[in-house]
CSV table of N, CA and C in Angstrom, one decimal:
chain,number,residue,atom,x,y,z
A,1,UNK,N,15.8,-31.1,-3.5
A,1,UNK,CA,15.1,-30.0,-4.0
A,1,UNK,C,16.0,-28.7,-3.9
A,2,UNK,N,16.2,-28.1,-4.5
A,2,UNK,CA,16.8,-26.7,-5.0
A,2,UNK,C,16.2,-25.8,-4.0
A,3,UNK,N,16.9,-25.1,-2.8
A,3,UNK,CA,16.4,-24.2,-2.0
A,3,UNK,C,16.3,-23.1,-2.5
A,4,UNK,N,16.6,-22.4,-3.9
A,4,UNK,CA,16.1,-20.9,-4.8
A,4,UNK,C,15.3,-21.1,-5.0
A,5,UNK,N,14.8,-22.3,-5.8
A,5,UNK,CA,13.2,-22.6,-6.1
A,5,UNK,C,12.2,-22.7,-5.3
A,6,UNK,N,12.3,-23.2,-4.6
A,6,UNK,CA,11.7,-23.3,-3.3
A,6,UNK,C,11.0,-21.9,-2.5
A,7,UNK,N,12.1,-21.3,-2.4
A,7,UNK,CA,11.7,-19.5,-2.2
A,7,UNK,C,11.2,-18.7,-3.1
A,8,UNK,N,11.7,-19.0,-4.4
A,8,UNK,CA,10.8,-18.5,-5.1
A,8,UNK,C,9.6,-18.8,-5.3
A,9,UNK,N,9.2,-19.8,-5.7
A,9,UNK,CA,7.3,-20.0,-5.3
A,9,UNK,C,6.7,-19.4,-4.0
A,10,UNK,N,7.8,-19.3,-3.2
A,10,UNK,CA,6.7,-19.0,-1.9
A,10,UNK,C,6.5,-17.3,-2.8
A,11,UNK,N,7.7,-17.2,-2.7
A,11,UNK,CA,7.5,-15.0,-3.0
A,11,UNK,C,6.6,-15.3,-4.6
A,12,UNK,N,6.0,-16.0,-5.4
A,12,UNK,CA,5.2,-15.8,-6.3
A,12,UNK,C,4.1,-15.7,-5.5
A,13,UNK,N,3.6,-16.8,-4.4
A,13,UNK,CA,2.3,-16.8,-4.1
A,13,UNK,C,2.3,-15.7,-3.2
A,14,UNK,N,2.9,-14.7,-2.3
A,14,UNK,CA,3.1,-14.2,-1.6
A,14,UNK,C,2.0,-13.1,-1.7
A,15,UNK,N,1.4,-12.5,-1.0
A,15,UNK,CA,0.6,-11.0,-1.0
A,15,UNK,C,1.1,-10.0,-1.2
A,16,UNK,N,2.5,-10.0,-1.0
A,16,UNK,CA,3.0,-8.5,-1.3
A,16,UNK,C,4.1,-9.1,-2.9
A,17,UNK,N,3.9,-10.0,-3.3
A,17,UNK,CA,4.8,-9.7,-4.8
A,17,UNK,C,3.6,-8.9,-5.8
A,18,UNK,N,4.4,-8.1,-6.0
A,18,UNK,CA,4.1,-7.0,-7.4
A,18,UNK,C,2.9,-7.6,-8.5
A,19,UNK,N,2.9,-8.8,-8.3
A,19,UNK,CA,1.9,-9.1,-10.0
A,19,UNK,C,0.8,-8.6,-8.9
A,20,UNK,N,0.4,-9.0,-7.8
A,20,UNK,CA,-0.6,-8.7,-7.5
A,20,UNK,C,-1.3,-7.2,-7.5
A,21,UNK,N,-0.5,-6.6,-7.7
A,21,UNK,CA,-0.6,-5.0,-7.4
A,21,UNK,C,-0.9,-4.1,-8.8
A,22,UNK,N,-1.6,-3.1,-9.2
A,22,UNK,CA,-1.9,-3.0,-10.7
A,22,UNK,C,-1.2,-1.4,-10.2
A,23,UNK,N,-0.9,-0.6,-9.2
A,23,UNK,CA,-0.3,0.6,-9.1
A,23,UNK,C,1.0,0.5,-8.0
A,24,UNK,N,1.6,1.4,-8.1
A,24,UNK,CA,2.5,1.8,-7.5
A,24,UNK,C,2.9,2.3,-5.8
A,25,UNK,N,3.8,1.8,-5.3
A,25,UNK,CA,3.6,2.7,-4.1
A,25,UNK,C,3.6,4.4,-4.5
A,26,UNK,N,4.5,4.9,-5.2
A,26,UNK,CA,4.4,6.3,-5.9
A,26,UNK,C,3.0,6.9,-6.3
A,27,UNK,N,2.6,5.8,-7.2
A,27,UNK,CA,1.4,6.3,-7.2
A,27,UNK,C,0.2,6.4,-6.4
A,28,UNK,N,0.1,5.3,-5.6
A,28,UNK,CA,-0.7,5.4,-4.0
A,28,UNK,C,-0.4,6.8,-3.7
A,29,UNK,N,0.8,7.0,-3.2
A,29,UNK,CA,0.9,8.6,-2.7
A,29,UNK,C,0.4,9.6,-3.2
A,30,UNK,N,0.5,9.2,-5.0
A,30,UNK,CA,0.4,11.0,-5.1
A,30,UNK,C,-1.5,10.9,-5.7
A,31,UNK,N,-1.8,9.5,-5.8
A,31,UNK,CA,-3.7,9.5,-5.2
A,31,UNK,C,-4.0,9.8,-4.3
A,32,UNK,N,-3.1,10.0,-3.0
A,32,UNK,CA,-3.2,10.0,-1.7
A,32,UNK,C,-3.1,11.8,-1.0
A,33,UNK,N,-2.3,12.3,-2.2
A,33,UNK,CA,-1.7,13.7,-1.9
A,33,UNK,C,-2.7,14.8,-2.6
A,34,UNK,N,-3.2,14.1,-3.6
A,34,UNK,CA,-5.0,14.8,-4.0
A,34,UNK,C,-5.4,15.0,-3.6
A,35,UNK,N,-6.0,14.2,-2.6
A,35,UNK,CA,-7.0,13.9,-1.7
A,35,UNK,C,-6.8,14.7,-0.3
A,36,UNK,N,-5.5,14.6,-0.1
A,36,UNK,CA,-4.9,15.4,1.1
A,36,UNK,C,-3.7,15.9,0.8
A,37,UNK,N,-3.8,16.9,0.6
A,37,UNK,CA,-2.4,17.7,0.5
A,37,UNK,C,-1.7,18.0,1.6
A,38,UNK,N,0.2,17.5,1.7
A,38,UNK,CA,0.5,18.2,2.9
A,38,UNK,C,2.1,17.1,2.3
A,39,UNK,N,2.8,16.4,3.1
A,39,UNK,CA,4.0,15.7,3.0
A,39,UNK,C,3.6,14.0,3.4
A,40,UNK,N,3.7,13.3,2.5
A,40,UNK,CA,3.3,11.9,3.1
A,40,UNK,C,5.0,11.4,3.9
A,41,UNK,N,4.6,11.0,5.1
A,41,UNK,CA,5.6,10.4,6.6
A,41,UNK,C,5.2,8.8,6.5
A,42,UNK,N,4.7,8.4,5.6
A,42,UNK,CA,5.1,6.8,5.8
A,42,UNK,C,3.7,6.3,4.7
A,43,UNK,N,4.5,5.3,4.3
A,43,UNK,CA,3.5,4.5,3.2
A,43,UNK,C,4.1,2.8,3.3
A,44,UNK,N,2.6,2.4,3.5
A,44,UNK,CA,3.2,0.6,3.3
A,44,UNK,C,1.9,-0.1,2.8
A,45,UNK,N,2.6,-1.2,2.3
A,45,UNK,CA,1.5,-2.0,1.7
A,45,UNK,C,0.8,-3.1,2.9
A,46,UNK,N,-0.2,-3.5,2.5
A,46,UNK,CA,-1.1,-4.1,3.6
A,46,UNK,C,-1.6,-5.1,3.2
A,47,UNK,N,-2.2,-6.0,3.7
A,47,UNK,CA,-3.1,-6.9,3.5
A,47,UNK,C,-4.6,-7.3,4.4
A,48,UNK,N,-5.4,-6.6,4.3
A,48,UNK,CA,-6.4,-5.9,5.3
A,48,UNK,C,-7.6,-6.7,4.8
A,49,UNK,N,-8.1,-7.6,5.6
A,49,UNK,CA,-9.4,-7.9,5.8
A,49,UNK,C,-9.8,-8.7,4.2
A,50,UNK,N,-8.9,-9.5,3.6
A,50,UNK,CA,-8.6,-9.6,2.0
A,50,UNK,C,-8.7,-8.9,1.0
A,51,UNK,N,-8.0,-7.7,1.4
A,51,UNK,CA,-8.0,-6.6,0.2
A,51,UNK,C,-6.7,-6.2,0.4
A,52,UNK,N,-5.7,-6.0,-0.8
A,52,UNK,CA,-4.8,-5.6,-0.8
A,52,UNK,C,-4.4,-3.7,-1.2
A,53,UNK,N,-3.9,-3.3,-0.2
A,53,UNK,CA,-4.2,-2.1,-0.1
A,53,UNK,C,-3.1,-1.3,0.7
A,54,UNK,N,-2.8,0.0,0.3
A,54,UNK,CA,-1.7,0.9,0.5
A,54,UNK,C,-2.2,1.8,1.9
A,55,UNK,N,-1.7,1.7,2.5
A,55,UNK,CA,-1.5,2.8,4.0
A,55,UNK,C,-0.9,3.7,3.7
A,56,UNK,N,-1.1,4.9,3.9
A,56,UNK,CA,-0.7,5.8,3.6
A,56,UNK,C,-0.4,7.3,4.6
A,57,UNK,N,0.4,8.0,5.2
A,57,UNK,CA,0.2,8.5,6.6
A,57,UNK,C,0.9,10.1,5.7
A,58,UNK,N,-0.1,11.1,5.9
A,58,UNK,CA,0.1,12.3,5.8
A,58,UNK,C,0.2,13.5,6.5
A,59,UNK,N,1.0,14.3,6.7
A,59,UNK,CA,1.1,15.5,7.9
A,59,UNK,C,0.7,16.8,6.9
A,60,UNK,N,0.0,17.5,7.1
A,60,UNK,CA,-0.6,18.7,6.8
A,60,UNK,C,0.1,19.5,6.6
A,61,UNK,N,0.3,21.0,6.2
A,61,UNK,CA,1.0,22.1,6.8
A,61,UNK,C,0.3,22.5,8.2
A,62,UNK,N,-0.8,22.5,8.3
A,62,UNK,CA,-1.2,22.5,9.5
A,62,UNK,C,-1.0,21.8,10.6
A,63,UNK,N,-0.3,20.5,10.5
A,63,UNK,CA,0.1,19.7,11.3
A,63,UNK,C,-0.3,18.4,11.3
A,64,UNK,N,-2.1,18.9,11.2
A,64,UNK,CA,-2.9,16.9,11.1
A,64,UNK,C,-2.6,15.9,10.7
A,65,UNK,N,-2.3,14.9,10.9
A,65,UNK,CA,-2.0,13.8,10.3
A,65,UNK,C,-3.2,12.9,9.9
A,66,UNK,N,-3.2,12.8,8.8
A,66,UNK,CA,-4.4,12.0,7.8
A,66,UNK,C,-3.7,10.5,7.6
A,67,UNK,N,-4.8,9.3,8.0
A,67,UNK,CA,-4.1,7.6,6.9
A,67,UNK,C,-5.0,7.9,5.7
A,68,UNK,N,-4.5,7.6,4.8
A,68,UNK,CA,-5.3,7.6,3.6
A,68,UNK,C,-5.3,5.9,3.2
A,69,UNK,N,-6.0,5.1,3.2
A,69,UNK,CA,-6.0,3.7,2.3
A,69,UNK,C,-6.2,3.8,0.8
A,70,UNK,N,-5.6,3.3,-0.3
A,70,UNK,CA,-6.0,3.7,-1.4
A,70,UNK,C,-5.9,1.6,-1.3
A,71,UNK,N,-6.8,1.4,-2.4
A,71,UNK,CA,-6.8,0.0,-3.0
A,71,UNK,C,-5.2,-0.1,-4.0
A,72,UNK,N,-4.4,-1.1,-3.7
A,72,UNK,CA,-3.7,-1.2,-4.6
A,72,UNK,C,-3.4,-2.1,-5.9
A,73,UNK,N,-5.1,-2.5,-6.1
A,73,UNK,CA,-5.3,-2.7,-7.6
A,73,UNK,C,-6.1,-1.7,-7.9
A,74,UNK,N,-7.3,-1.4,-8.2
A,74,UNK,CA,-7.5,-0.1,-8.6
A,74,UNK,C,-7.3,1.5,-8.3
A,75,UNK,N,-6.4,1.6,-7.5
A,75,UNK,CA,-6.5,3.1,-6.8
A,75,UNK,C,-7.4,4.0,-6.2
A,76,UNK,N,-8.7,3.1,-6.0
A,76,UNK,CA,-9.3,3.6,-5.4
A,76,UNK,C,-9.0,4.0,-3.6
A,77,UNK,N,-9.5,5.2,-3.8
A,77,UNK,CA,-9.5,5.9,-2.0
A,77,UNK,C,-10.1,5.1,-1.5
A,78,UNK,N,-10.0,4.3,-0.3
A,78,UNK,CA,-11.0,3.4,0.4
A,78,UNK,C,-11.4,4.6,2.0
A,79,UNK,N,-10.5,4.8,2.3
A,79,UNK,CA,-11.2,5.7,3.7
A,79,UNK,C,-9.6,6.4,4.0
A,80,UNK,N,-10.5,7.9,4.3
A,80,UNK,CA,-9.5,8.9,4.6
A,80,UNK,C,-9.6,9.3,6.1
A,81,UNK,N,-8.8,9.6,6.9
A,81,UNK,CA,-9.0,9.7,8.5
A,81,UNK,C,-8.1,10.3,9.4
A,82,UNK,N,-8.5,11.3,10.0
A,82,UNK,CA,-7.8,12.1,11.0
A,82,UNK,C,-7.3,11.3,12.0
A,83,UNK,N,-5.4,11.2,12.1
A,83,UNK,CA,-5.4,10.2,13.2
A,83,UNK,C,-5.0,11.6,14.1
């Protein structure tokens, strides 16, 4: 068996390959920067509870740091939160 092929089906079935995803990390942020305005300090994709969905960590000018979760098939806000 061909060890490229092999890897590649795993990364098709994988949670974090792209077909599954209908937006952007870019765009997670700047749904995320709407919502909370300030500098986003870290963004990652997730796999939470079987929803695939963007983490999102924002600093204020005021300082607060907000997670923002957006869905990363529809972009929906899922929950916004003072960490």
């Amino acid at each position: 068996m061909n060890p490229q092929r092999e890897e590649n089906s795993y990364w098709v079935n994988h949670w974090q390959h792209p077909q599954y995803r209908r937006i952007s990390m870019e765009e997670a942020n700047e749904i995320a920067l709407k919502r909370v305005p300030g500098q986003v300090v870290k963004s990652e994709l997730d796999f939470d509870d079987g929803q695939l969905l963007y983490e999102i960590d924002i600093r204020t000018e005021e300082g607060q740091k907000f997670e923002v979760k957006v869905d990363a098939v529809t972009g929906e806000i899922l929950r916004v939160k003072l960490d």
